XYZ file of C-alpha atoms in Angstrom:
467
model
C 14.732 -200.612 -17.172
C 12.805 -197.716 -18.938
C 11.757 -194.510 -17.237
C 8.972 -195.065 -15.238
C 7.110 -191.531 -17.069
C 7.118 -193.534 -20.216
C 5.348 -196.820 -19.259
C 1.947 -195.630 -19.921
C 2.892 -193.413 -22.740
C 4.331 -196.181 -24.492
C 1.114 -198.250 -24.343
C -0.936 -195.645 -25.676
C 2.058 -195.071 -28.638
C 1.540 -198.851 -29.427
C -2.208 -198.309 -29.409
C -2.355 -195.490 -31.811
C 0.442 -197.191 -33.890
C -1.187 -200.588 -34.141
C -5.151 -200.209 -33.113
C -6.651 -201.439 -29.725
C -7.026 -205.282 -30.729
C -3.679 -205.182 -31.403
C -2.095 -204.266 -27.911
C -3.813 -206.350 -24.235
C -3.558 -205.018 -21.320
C -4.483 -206.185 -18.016
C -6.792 -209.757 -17.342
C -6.088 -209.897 -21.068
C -2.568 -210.140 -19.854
C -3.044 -211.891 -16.332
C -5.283 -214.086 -17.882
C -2.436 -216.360 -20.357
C -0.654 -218.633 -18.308
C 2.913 -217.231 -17.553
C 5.019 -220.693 -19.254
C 4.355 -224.175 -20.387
C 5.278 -225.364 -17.100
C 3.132 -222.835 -14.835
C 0.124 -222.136 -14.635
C 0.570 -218.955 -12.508
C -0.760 -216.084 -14.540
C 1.418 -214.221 -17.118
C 2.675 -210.942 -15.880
C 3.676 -207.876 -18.269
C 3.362 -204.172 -18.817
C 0.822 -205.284 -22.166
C 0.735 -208.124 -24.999
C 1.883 -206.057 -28.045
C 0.391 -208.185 -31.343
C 1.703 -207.030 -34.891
C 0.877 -208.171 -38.107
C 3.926 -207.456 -40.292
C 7.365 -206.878 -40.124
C 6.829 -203.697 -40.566
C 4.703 -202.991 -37.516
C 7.601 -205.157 -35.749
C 9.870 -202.105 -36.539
C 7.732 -199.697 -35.577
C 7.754 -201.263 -31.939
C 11.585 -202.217 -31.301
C 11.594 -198.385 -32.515
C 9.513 -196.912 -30.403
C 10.254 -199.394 -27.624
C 14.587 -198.303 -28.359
C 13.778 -194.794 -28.243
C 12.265 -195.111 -24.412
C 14.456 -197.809 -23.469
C 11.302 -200.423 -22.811
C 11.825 -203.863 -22.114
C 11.128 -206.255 -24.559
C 10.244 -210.321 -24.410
C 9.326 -211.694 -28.140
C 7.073 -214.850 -27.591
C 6.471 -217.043 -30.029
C 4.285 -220.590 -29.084
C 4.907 -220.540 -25.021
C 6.422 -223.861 -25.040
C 9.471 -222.899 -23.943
C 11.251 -224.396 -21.210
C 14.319 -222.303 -19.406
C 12.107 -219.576 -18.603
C 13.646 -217.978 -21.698
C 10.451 -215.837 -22.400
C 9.823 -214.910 -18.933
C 8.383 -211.322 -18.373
C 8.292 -208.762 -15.998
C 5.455 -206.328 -14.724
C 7.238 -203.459 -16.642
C 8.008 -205.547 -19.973
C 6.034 -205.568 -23.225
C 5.523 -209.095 -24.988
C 6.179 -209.199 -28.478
C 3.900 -211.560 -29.342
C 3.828 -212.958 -33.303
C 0.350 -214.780 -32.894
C -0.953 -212.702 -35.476
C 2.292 -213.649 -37.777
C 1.046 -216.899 -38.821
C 1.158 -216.926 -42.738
C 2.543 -219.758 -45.076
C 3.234 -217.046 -47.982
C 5.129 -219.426 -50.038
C 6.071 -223.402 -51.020
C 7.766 -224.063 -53.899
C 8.316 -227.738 -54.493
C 10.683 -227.667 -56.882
C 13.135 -225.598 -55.463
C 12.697 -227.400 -51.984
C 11.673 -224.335 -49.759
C 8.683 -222.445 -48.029
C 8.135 -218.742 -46.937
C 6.676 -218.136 -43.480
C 6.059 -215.745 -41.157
C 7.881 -216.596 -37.209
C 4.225 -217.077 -35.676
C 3.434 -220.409 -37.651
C 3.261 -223.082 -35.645
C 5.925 -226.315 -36.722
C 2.664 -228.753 -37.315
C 1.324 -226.246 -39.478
C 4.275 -225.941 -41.425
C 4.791 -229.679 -41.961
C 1.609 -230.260 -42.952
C 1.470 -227.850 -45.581
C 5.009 -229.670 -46.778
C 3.245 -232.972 -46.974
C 0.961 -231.919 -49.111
C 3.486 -230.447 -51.567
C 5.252 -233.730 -51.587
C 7.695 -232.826 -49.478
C 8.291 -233.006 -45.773
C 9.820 -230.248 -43.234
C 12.609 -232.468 -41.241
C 12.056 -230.796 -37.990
C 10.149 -232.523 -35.585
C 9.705 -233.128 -31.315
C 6.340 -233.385 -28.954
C 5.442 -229.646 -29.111
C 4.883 -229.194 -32.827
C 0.888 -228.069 -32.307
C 1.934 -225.291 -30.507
C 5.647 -224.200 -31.078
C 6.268 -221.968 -33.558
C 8.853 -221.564 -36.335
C 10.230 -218.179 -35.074
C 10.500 -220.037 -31.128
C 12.282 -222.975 -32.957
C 14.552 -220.601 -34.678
C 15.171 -218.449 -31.390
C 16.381 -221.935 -29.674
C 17.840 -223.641 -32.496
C 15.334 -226.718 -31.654
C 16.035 -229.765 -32.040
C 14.129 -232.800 -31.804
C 13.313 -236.413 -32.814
C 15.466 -236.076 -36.748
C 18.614 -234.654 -35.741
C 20.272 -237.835 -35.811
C 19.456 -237.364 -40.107
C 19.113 -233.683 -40.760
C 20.359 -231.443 -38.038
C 18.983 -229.499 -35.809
C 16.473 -225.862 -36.803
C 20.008 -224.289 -37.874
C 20.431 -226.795 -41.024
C 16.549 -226.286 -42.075
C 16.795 -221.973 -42.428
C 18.787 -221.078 -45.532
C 17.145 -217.204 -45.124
C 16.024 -215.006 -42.302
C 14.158 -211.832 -41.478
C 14.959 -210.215 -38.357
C 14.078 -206.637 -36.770
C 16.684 -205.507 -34.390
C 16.851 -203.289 -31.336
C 16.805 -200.363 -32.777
C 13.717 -201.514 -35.402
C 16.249 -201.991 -38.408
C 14.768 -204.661 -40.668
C 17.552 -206.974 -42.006
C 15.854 -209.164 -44.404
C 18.290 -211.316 -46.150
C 15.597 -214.128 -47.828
C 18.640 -216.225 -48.749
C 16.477 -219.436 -50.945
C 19.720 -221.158 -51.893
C 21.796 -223.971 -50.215
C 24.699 -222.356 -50.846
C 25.789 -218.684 -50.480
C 29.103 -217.597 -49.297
C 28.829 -213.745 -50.061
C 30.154 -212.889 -46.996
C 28.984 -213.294 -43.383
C 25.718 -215.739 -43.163
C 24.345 -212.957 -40.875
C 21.536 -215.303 -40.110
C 23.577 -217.748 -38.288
C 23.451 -214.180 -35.385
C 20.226 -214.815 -34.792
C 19.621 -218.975 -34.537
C 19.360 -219.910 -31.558
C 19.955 -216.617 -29.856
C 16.574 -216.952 -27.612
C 16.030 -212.983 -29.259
C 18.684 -211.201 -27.672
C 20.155 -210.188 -30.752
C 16.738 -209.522 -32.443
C 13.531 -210.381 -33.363
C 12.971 -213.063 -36.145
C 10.021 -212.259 -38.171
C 9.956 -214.284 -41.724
C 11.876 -217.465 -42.612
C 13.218 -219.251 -45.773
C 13.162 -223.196 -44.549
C 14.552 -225.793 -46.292
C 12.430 -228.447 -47.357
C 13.182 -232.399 -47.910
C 12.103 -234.817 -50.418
C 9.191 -237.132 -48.902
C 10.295 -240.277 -47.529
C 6.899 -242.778 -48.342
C 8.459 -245.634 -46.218
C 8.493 -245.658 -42.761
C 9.683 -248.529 -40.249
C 9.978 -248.243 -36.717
C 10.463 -250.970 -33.772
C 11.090 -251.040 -30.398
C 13.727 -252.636 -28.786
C 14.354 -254.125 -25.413
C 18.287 -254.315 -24.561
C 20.286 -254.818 -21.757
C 23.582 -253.169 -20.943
C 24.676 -249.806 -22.013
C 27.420 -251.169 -24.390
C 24.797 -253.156 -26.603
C 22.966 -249.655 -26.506
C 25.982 -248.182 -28.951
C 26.700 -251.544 -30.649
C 22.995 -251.187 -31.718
C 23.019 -248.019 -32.661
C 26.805 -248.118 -34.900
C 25.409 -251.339 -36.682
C 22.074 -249.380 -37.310
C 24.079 -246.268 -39.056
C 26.154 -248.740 -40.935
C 23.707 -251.052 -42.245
C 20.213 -248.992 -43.001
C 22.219 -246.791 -45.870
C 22.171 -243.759 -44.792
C 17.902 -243.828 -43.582
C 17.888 -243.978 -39.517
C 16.194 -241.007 -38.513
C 15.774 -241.611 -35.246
C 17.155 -243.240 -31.934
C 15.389 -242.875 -28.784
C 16.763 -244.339 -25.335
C 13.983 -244.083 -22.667
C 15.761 -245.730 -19.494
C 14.403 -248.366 -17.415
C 12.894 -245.422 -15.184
C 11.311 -243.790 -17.936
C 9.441 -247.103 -19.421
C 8.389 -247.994 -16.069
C 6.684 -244.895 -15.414
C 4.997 -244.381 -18.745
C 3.985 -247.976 -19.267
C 4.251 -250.051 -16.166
C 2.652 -247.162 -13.757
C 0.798 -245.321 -15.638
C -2.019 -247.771 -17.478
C -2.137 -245.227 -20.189
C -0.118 -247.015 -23.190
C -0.386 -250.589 -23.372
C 2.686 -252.420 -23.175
C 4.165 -253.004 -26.167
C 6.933 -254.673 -24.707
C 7.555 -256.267 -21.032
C 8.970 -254.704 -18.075
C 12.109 -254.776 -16.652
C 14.822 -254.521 -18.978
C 17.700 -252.209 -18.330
C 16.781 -249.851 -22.126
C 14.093 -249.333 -24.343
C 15.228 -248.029 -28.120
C 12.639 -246.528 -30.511
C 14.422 -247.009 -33.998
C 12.826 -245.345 -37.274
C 14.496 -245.480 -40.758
C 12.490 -243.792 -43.892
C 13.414 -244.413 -47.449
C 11.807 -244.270 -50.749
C 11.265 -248.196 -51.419
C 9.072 -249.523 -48.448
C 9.093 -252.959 -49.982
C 13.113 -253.041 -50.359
C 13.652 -250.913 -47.184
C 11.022 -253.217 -44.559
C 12.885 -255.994 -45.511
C 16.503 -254.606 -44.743
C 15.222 -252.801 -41.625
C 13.926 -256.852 -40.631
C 17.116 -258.241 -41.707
C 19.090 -255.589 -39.452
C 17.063 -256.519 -36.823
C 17.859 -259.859 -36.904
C 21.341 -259.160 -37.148
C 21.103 -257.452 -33.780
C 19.050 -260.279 -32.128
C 21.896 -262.874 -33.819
C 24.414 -261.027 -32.207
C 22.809 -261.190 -28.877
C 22.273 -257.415 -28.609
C 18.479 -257.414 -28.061
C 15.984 -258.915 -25.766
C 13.203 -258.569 -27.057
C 11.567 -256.144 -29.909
C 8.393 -255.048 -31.809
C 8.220 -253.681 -35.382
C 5.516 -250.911 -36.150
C 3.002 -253.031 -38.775
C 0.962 -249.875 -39.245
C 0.787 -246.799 -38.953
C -1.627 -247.107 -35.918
C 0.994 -248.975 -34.112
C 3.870 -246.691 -35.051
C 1.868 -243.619 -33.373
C 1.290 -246.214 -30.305
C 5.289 -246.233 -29.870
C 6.053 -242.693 -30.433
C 2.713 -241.655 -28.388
C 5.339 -243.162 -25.448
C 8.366 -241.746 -26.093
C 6.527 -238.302 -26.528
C 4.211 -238.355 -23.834
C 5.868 -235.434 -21.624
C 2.704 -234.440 -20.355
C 2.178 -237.646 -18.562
C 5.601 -237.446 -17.528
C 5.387 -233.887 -15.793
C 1.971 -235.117 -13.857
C 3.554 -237.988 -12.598
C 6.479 -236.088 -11.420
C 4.913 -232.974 -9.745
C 6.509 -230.876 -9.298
C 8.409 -231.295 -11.768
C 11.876 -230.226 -13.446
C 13.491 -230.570 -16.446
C 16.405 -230.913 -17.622
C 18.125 -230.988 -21.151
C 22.039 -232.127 -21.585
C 24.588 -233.115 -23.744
C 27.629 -235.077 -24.024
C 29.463 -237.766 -25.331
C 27.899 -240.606 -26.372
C 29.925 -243.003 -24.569
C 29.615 -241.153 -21.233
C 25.899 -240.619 -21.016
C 25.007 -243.440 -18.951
C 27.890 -243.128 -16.201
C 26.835 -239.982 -16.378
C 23.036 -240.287 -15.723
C 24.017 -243.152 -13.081
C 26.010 -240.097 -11.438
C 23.233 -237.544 -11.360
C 20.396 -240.128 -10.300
C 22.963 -241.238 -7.299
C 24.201 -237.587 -6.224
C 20.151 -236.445 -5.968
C 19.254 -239.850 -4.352
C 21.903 -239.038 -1.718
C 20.712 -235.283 -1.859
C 16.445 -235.794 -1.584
C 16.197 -239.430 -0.653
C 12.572 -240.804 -0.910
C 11.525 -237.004 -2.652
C 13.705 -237.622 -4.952
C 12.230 -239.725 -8.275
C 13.472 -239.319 -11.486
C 13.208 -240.399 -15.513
C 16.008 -240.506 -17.886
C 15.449 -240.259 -22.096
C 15.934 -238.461 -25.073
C 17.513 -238.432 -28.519
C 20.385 -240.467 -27.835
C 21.494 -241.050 -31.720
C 22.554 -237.241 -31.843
C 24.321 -237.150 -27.754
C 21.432 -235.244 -25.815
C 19.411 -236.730 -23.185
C 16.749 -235.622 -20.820
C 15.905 -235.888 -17.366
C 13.030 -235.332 -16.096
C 12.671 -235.152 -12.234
C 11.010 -234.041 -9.289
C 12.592 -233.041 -5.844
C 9.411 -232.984 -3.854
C 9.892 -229.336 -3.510
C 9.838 -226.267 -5.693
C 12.147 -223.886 -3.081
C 14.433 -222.033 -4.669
C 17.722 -223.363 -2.476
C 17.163 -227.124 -3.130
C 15.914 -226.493 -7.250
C 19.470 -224.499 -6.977
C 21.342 -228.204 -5.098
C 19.438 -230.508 -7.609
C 20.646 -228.244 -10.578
C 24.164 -227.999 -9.290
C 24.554 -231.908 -8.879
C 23.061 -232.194 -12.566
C 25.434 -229.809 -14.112
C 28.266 -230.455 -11.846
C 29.021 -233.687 -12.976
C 29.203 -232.597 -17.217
C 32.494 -230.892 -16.020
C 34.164 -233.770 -16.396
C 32.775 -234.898 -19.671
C 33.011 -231.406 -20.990
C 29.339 -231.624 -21.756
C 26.535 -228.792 -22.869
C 24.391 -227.701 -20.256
C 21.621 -227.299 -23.011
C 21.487 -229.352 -26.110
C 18.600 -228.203 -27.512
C 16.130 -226.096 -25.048
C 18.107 -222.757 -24.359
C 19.575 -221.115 -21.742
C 17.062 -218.651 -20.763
C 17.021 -217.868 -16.820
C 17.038 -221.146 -15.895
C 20.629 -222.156 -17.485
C 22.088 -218.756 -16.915
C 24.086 -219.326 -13.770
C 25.692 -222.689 -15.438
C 26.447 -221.265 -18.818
C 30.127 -220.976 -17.688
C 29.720 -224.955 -17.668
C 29.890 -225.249 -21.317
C 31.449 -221.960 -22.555
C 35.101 -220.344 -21.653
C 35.197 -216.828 -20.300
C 36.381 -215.813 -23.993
C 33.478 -216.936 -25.289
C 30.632 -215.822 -23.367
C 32.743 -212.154 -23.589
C 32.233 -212.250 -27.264
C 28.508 -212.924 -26.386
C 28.795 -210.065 -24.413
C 30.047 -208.093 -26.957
C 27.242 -209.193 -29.809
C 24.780 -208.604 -27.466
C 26.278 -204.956 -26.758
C 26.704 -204.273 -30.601
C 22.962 -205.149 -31.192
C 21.141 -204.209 -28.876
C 23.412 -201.228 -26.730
C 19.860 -200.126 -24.606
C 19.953 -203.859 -23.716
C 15.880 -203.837 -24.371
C 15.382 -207.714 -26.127
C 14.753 -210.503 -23.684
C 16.446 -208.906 -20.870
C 18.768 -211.142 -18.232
C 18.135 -214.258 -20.638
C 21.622 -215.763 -21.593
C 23.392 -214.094 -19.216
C 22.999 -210.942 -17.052
């Protein structure tokens, strides 16, 4: 914690270093919502705002050399409490970091600074001709840095990996306000340690990422999705191994949503019209993208008949615009509905094998049925094709002993299947007690010992990870 002496010293340094508009204090402070998930009012010691990496520096300097508490924020959707603050931290925010500086077509990469939000970003990459691969539900408001800082993942991992595989260079400022900038624009460099690889999906323990390299894709102008209706958990994984086998190489995406899930989006809410009928055990949203949409519609069609001649699917729909394509995903990403209809709610974000998932979700719903009884209501979904799913619940209750019983039934029960506690969200606060779930002593003493290496004054994104 820094010396109390040098809290309002500090704000005036950051003022005189980086000009009034620059640094919020008070109801400019209390008046942000604290996470994406609360709307109780954001607390910390001021909203520090630069514009450059090297104004970056000059704050993890400044902030080092008085031992102040620092939380980097990037697009607030995160969802493990992972940039949480304290009344005696700064934010580091990179709003004001928001430039494309760079796309270069040819060479298959883009320049940015960590404050552009993902939408921007893949925007600016479809009209270059290309496309950036990384995609999920927040992509208005998350931004690259936060994607880096979690290693996000999303609705392509299935086809190209998760934030990790689309950064081949990084900028970072460290504790101490070093700037390592190593702007690596090639696919392959093995000059030593990828020092980059410190920083993905660190949640800005280890430092503060400022400017990115991403990797870029070639466009893919077909598109074909459909939405399948299947019963029984092994047809879920014969679908999904014929699918692999048989599109060459172009499914980019396979999303379960559970009975539970459909029936609450769907059925309950009146918000989506039906594209399919109730009642079936699974729900799969299945994309493939190519470069021949003639040649690749009609082997997506024949694939699906193969699935319905096998006797693997109920009932489907295929996407015959794009109109209806943005119908299906508007489902499968319509969180926001989900978190009303589930107030309040929690959220959860796990992986494991994918042969284990549904015992395993069967497990959870059943332990916090027995736990909560009628408070108890849950929905089940996610990215399947890549071995994370999501649960998204609510208790009835948001006290602190029973969130702490419905997470330990939820995690509890991965033991077995040696899963992740987080597959693609972070650990944050939230995960921190359960980390030892996933990881062996060894390894979180390594962490331990990054994390002393770094950043000895323990100043970035303190108690996130682990105490």
């Amino acid at each position: 914690m820094p010396d109390p002496s040098h809290r309002i010293s500090i704000v005036d340094d950051l003022r005189e270093m980086l000009g009034e508009s620059a640094v919020l204090t008070g109801s400019d402070v209390s008046g942000r919502q604290a996470s994406w998930l609360s709307n109780d009012p954001m607390q910390a010691l001021a909203i520090v705002r630069p514009e450059s990496t090297a104004e970056v520096s000059a704050v993890l300097s400044a902030c080092h050399a008085t031992g102040q508490t620092v939380v980097p924020l990037g697009g607030n959707t995160n969802l493990v409490h992972g940039t949480e603050t304290r009344p005696n931290d700064i934010m580091l925010s990179l709003e004001r970091m928001n430039a494309i500086e760079e796309t270069d077509a040819d060479g298959a990469t883009m320049i940015v600074q960590a404050g552009v939000p993902l939408q921007r970003a893949q925007d600016e990459a479809e009209r270059q001709g290309m496309q950036f691969a990384l995609d999920f539900g927040a992509r208005g408001s998350a931004t690259i840095g936060g994607a880096i800082s979690t290693n996000a993942g999303g609705n392509a991992v299935i086809r190209y990996g998760m934030m990790r595989e689309q950064v081949l260079g990084l900028e970072v400022v460290t504790a101490d306000g070093t700037v390592l900038s190593s702007m690596n624009r090639m696919l392959k460099n093995n000059a030593g340690y990828d020092l980059k690889q410190l920083f993905v999906g660190t949640e800005g323990t280890l430092g503060i990422v400022t400017r990115a390299v991403l990797r870029l894709r070639a466009a893919m102008p077909s598109q074909n999705t459909a939405l399948l209706a299947v019963d029984g958990y092994d047809n879920v994984i014969r679908i999904l191994r014929h699918l692999d086998a048989s599109l060459g190489g172009t499914l980019s995406a396979f999303e379960v949503l559970w009975k539970d899930f459909y029936d609450l989006v769907v059925a309950e809410r009146e918000v989506h019209a039906a594209p399919l009928s109730a009642g079936h055990e699974f729900y799969i949203l299945v994309e493939a993208r190519g470069g021949d949409q003639s040649a690749d519609a009609a082997r997506f069609e024949a694939v699906l008949e193969d699935l319905f001649t096998n006797g693997w699917v109920g009932d489907a729909t295929f996407a015959q615009s794009g109109a209806q394509r943005n119908a299906l995903w508007a489902i499968r990403d319509d969180i926001d509905g989900l978190v009303d209809a589930l107030k309040p709610a929690m959220a959860f974000d796990v992986s494991l094998p994918i042969p284990a998932a549904d015992d395993y979700q069967r497990a959870v719903h059943t332990g916090l049925r027995a736990e909560f009884g009628d408070a108890y209501r849950g929905s089940t979904f996610g990215h399947l094709g890549d071995s994370n799913i999501h649960f998204m619940l609510t208790i009835g209750s948001t006290e602190h002993d029973a969130q702490h019983r419905a997470m330990e039934i939820v995690y509890e029960a991965l033991k077995p299947h040696r899963g992740s506690v987080s597959a693609e969200h972070g650990i944050g606060l939230e995960k921190r007690d359960y980390l030892d779930v996933s990881r062996h002593p060894e390894e979180i003493a390594l962490m331990r010992t990054l994390k002393t290496a770094l950043d000895p004054r323990g100043i970035l994104n303190p108690g996130k990870v682990f105490e």
